[in-house]
XYZ file of C-alpha atoms in Angstrom:
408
model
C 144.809 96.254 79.548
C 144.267 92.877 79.718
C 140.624 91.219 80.368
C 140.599 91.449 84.028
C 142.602 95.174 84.388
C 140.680 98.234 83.912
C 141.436 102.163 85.021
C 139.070 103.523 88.212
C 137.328 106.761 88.802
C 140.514 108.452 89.957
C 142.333 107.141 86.657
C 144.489 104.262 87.952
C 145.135 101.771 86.890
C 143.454 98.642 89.066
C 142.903 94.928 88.771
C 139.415 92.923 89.926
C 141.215 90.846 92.125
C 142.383 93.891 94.214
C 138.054 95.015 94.452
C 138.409 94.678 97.973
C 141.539 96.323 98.846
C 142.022 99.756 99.842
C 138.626 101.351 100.021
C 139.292 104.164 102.833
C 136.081 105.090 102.411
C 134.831 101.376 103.754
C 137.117 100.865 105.672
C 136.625 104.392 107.615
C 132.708 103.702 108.084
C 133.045 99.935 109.068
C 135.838 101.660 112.105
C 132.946 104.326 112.667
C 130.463 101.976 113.099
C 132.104 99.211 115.445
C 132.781 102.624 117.351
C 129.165 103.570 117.686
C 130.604 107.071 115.611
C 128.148 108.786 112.796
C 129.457 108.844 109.397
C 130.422 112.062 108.130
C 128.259 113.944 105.431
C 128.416 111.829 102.384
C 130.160 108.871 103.322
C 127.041 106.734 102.035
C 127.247 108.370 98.827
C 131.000 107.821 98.135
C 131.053 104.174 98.817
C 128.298 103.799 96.783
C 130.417 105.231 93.855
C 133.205 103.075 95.011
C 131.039 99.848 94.513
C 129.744 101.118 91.520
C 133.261 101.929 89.879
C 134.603 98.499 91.083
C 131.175 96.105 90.263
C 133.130 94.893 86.713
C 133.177 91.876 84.421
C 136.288 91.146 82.348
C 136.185 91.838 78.871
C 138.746 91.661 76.199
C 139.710 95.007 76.104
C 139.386 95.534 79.977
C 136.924 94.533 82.504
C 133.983 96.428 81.887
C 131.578 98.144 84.159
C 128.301 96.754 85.205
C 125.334 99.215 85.803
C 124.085 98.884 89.346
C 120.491 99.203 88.174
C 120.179 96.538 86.181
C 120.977 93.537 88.281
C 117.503 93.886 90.495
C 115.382 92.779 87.608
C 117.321 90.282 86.343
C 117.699 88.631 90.416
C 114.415 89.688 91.820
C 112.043 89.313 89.132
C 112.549 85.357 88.791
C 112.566 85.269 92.858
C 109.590 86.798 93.523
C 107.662 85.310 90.226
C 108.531 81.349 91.550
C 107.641 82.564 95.123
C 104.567 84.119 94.337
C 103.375 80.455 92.561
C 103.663 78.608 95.639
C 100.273 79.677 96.992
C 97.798 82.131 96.034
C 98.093 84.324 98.834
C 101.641 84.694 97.959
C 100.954 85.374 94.866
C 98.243 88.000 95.583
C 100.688 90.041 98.256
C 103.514 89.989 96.051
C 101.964 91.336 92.467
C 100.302 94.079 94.550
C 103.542 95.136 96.399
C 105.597 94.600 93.110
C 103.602 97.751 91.606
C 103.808 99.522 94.502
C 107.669 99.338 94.484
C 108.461 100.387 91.474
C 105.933 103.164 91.595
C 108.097 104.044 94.664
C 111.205 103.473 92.710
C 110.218 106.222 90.226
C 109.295 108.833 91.997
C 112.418 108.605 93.790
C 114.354 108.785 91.223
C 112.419 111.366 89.136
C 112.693 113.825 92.480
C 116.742 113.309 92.558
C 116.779 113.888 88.988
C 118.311 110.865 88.250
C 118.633 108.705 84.733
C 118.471 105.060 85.439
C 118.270 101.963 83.317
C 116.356 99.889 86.135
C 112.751 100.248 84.373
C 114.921 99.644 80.791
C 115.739 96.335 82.303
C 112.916 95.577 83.734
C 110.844 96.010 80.734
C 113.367 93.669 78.637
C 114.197 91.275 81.155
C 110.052 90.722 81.888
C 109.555 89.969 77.909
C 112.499 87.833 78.108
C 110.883 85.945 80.786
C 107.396 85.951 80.340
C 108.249 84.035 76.529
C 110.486 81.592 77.969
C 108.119 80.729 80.439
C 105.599 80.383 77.569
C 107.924 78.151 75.778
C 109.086 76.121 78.419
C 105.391 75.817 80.573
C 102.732 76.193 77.791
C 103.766 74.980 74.676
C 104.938 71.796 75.777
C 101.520 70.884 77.143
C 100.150 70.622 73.282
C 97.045 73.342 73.191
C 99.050 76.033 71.228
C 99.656 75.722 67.780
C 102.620 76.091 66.123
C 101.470 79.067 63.837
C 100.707 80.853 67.119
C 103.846 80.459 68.295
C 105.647 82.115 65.212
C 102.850 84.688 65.148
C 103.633 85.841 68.920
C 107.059 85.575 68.432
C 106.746 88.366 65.379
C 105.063 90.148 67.256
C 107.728 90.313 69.992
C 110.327 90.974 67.243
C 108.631 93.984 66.018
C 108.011 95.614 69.314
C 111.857 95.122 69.840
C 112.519 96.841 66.628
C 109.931 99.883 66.993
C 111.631 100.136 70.534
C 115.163 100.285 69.330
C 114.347 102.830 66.727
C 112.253 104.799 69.934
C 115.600 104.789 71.668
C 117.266 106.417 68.735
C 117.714 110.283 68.706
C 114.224 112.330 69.633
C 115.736 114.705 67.776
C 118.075 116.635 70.132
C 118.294 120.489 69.338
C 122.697 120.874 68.613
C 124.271 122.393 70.957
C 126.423 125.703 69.919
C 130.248 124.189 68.863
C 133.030 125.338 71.174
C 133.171 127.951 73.916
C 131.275 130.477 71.986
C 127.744 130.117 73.542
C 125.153 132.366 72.273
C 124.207 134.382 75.172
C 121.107 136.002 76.590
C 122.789 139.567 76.118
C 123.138 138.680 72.433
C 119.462 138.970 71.166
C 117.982 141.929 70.497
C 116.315 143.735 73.388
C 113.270 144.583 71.645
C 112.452 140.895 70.346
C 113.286 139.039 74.331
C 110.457 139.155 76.580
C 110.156 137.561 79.994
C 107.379 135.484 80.887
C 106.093 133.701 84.239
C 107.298 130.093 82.996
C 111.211 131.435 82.788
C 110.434 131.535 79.100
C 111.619 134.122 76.857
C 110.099 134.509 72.760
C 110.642 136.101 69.609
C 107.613 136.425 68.395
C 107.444 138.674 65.558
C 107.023 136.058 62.270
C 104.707 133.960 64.046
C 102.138 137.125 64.518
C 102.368 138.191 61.291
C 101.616 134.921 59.525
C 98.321 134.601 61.631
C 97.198 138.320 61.300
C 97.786 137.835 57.275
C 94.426 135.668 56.607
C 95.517 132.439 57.763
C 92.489 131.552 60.094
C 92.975 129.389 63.606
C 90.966 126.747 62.283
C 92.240 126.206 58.757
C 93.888 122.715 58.439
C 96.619 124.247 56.214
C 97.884 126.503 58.697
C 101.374 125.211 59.665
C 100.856 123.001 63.083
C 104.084 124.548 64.541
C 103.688 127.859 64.114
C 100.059 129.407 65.101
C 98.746 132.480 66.394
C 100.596 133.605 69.726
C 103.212 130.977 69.692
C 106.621 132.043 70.698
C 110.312 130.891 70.151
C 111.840 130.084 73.408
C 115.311 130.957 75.184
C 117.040 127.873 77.003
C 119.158 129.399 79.883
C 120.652 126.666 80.333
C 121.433 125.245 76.394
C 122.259 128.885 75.880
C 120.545 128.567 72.266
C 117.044 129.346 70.821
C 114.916 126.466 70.745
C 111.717 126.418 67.869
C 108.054 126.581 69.180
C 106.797 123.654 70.822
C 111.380 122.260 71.592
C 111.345 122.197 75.301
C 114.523 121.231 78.013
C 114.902 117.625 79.421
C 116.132 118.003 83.046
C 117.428 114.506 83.291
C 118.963 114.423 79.807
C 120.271 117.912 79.798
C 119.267 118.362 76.385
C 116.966 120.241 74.517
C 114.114 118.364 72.533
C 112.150 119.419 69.078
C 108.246 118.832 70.199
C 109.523 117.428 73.506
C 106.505 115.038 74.918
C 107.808 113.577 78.256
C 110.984 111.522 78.913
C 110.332 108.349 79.369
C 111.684 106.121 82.007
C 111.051 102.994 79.933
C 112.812 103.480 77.037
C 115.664 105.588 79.197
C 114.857 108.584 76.573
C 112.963 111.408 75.266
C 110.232 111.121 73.365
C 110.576 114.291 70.961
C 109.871 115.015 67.640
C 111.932 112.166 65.811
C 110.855 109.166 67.927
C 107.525 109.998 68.768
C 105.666 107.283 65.810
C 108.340 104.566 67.039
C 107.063 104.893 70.460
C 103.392 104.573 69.944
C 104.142 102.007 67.493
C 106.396 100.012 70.058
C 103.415 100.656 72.750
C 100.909 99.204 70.019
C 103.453 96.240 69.345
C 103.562 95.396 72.851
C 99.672 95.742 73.617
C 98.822 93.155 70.691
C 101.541 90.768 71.472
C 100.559 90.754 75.427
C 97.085 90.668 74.874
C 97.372 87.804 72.384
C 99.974 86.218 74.660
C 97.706 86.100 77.489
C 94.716 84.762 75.590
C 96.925 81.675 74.391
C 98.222 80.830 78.171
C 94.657 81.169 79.637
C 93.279 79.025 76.747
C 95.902 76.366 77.844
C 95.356 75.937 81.543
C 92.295 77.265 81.651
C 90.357 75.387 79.494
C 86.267 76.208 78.389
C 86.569 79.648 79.737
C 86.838 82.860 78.446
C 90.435 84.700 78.827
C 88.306 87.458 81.016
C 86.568 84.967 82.785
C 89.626 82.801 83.205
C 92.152 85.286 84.527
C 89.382 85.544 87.732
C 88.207 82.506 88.321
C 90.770 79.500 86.954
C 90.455 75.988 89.335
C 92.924 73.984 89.550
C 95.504 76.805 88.298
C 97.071 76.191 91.292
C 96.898 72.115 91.233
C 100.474 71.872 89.799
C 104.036 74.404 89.918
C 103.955 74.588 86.042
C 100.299 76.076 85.740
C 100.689 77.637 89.017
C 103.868 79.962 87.071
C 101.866 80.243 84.112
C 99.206 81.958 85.964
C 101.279 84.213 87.896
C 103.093 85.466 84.902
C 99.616 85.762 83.109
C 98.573 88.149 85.901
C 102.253 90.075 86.121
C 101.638 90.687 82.103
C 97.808 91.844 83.121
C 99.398 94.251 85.338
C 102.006 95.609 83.491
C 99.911 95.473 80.204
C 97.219 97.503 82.052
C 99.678 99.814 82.707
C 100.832 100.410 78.931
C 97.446 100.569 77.689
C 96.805 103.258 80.078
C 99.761 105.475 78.944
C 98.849 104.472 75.770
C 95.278 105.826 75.491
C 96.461 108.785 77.041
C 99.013 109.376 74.081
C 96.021 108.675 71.240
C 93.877 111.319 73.106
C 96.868 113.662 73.052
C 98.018 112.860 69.724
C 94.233 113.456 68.589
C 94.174 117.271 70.239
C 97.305 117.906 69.552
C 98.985 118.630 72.529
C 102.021 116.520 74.360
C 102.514 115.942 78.138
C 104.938 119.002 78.583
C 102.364 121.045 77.194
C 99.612 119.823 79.420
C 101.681 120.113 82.426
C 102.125 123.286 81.707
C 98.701 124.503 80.761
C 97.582 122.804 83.952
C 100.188 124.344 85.882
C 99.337 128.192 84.389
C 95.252 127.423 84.328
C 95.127 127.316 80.359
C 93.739 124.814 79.433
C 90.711 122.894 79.294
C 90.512 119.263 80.683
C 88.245 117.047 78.510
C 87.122 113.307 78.729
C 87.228 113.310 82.795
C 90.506 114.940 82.665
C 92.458 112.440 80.735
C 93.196 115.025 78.053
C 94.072 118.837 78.636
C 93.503 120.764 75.716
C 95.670 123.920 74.915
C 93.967 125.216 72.022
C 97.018 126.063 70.741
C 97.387 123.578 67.912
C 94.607 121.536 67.828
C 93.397 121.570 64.421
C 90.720 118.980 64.042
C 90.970 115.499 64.223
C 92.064 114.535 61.234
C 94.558 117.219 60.997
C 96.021 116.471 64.095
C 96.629 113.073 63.369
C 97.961 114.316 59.667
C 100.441 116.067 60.977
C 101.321 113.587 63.800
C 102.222 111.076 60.860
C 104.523 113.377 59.028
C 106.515 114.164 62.084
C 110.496 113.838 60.998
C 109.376 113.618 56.995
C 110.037 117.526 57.015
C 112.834 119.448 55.988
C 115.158 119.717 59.608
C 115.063 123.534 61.399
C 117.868 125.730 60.926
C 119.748 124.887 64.190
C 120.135 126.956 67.168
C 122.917 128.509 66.154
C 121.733 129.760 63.018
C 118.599 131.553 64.717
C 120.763 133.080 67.031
């Protein structure tokens, strides 16, 4: 292929200059429409998948395709940011609808059950902007040192790297090799038992380890494993998955200590990634925070950073402080946000429990919400604070499982 060929959905070979030439599904709904005729049952959908399929770049091995997802961020984002410095009001309507959509955006998505790389981009494309606005509309004015500068931009480099290594494998349970799929049928009768979450356990070892003078509370007591705990069938991964491994609707995939998936990182957070992820949520926290404080310090002069992102006069005196404001309250917002799902992580990571498991305590009535209801407790595995947090920090230093297959 040369840089500007590439082959389509249906396997043909097609050129970019030909992305507007025989698209029956177009060119059926533009006839229905000038006709005043409804489009048939998933016309929408189709030439969406057409665009999609043809929405390419060349490259040098073929032009390649260009998620649909990601280009909103990287157009709007700039648009609405320069708009929303023109006047305050402006800015005031447009970084409370910004939250709103995207909020939208993710509950949409979530209820199709789809994967998307919009929030991935958004998140990358805002730190990508928010420092070159720094660079190009606060440092130049002469109030930030140059020490500060290298110190924030650290900081930005080792979120990035905590975040790559959170995009990395959350430690996927494998899937059984060929057509031979363990299947329900296979495991003994007497060990399988039903139970009202569609979850089915083997139960036997774990019993026997807590009847055998290991006590709830000792701290020695393996976190995985207590009293009760059960290993669970996935219908739909056809394998047995460890206590605690749970199934990933949009990834398909089953997860070792599954905590949520997370739309910002376009992954699971399991087992494997769980430390880069709080450690790429700390990352960001510090380097916002501190980023903020510098750009309020600059244009805001004599004031507090708390004081100053209320009450700043003459912010909006000229365009350049004008930006730098209205990025410094788009970071607020956004940084708000992280903290948020970040204290709610500590607090889980300090009982014990993840977000699957609180979801489903609250969903079954087992569990006990603490702290206002930030935190749902289980009781299954919380082991004392210290504990908890011990065995938090030695997630992925253990010896792996024996895989699915050899359970089965």
């Amino acid at each position: 292929l040369c840089c500007c060929e590439y082959v389509d959905r249906r396997g043909q070979r097609n050129h970019l200059v030909a992305c507007c030439c025989d698209c029956e599904e177009l060119d059926d709904g533009c006839d229905r429409w000038l006709t005043c005729k409804s489009l048939p049952p998933g016309a929408l959908e189709r030439i969406a998948d057409t665009i999609a399929d043809r929405l390419r770049v060349p490259w040098f091995s073929g032009a390649v395709k260009i998620n649909v997802s990601l280009v909103p961020p990287l157009v709007l984002l700039p648009v609405f940011l320069h708009v929303a410095a023109l006047h305050f009001l402006l800015g005031l309507i447009i970084l409370t609808s910004l939250p709103v959509v995207v909020l939208w955006y993710y509950y949409l998505t979530h209820r199709r059950k789809e994967r998307t790389l919009f929030f991935l981009s958004l998140g990358l494309f805002s730190l990508g902007y928010m420092y070159y606005v720094f660079l190009r509309e606060v440092v130049p004015r002469g109030h930030v040192e140059y020490s500060q500068v290298v110190v924030l931009t650290c900081g930005l480099i080792l979120m990035l790297a905590a975040l790559s290594r959170a995009k990395k494998d959350p430690g996927y349970l494998p899937i059984p090799a060929g057509n031979e799929k363990p299947s329900h049928q296979d495991l003994p009768s007497k060990s399988v038992r039903g139970s009202s979450s569609g979850l089915h356990g083997i139960s036997d070892a774990a019993s026997s380890r807590a009847v055998n003078g290991q006590a709830k509370g000792h701290c020695r007591m393996p976190a995985e494993q207590p009293e009760g705990v059960k290993k669970d069938w996935c219908t739909k991964c056809q394998l047995v998955r460890p206590a605690r491994a749970g199934h990933c609707r949009l990834c398909g995939r089953c997860v070792r200590r599954l905590d949520h998936h997370c739309v910002w990182i376009n992954s699971c957070v399991g087992e494997q990634n769980h430390q880069a992820f709080i450690l790429a949520l700390s990352f960001f926290m510090l380097t916002s925070v501190y980023g903020i404080t510098l750009t309020l310090h600059t244009i805001c002069r004599g004031r507090t950073p708390f004081v100053a992102l209320f009450y700043c006069p003459g912010a909006y005196s000229d365009y350049s402080s004008a930006l730098s404001f209205t990025c410094v309250w788009y970071c607020a917002i956004v940084t708000a946000g992280m903290g948020y799902i970040l204290v709610i992580q500590l607090l889980n990571i300090s009982y014990n429990v993840t977000e699957r498991e609180a979801r489903l305590a609250l969903r079954d009535n087992t569990g006990r919400r603490l702290l206002g209801g930030l935190v749902i407790d289980t009781g299954q595995y919380n082991r004392g604070l210290l504990c908890n947090w011990g065995h938090f920090l030695s997630l992925g230093s253990s010896p792996p499982q024996r895989s699915a297959e050899d359970i089965v």
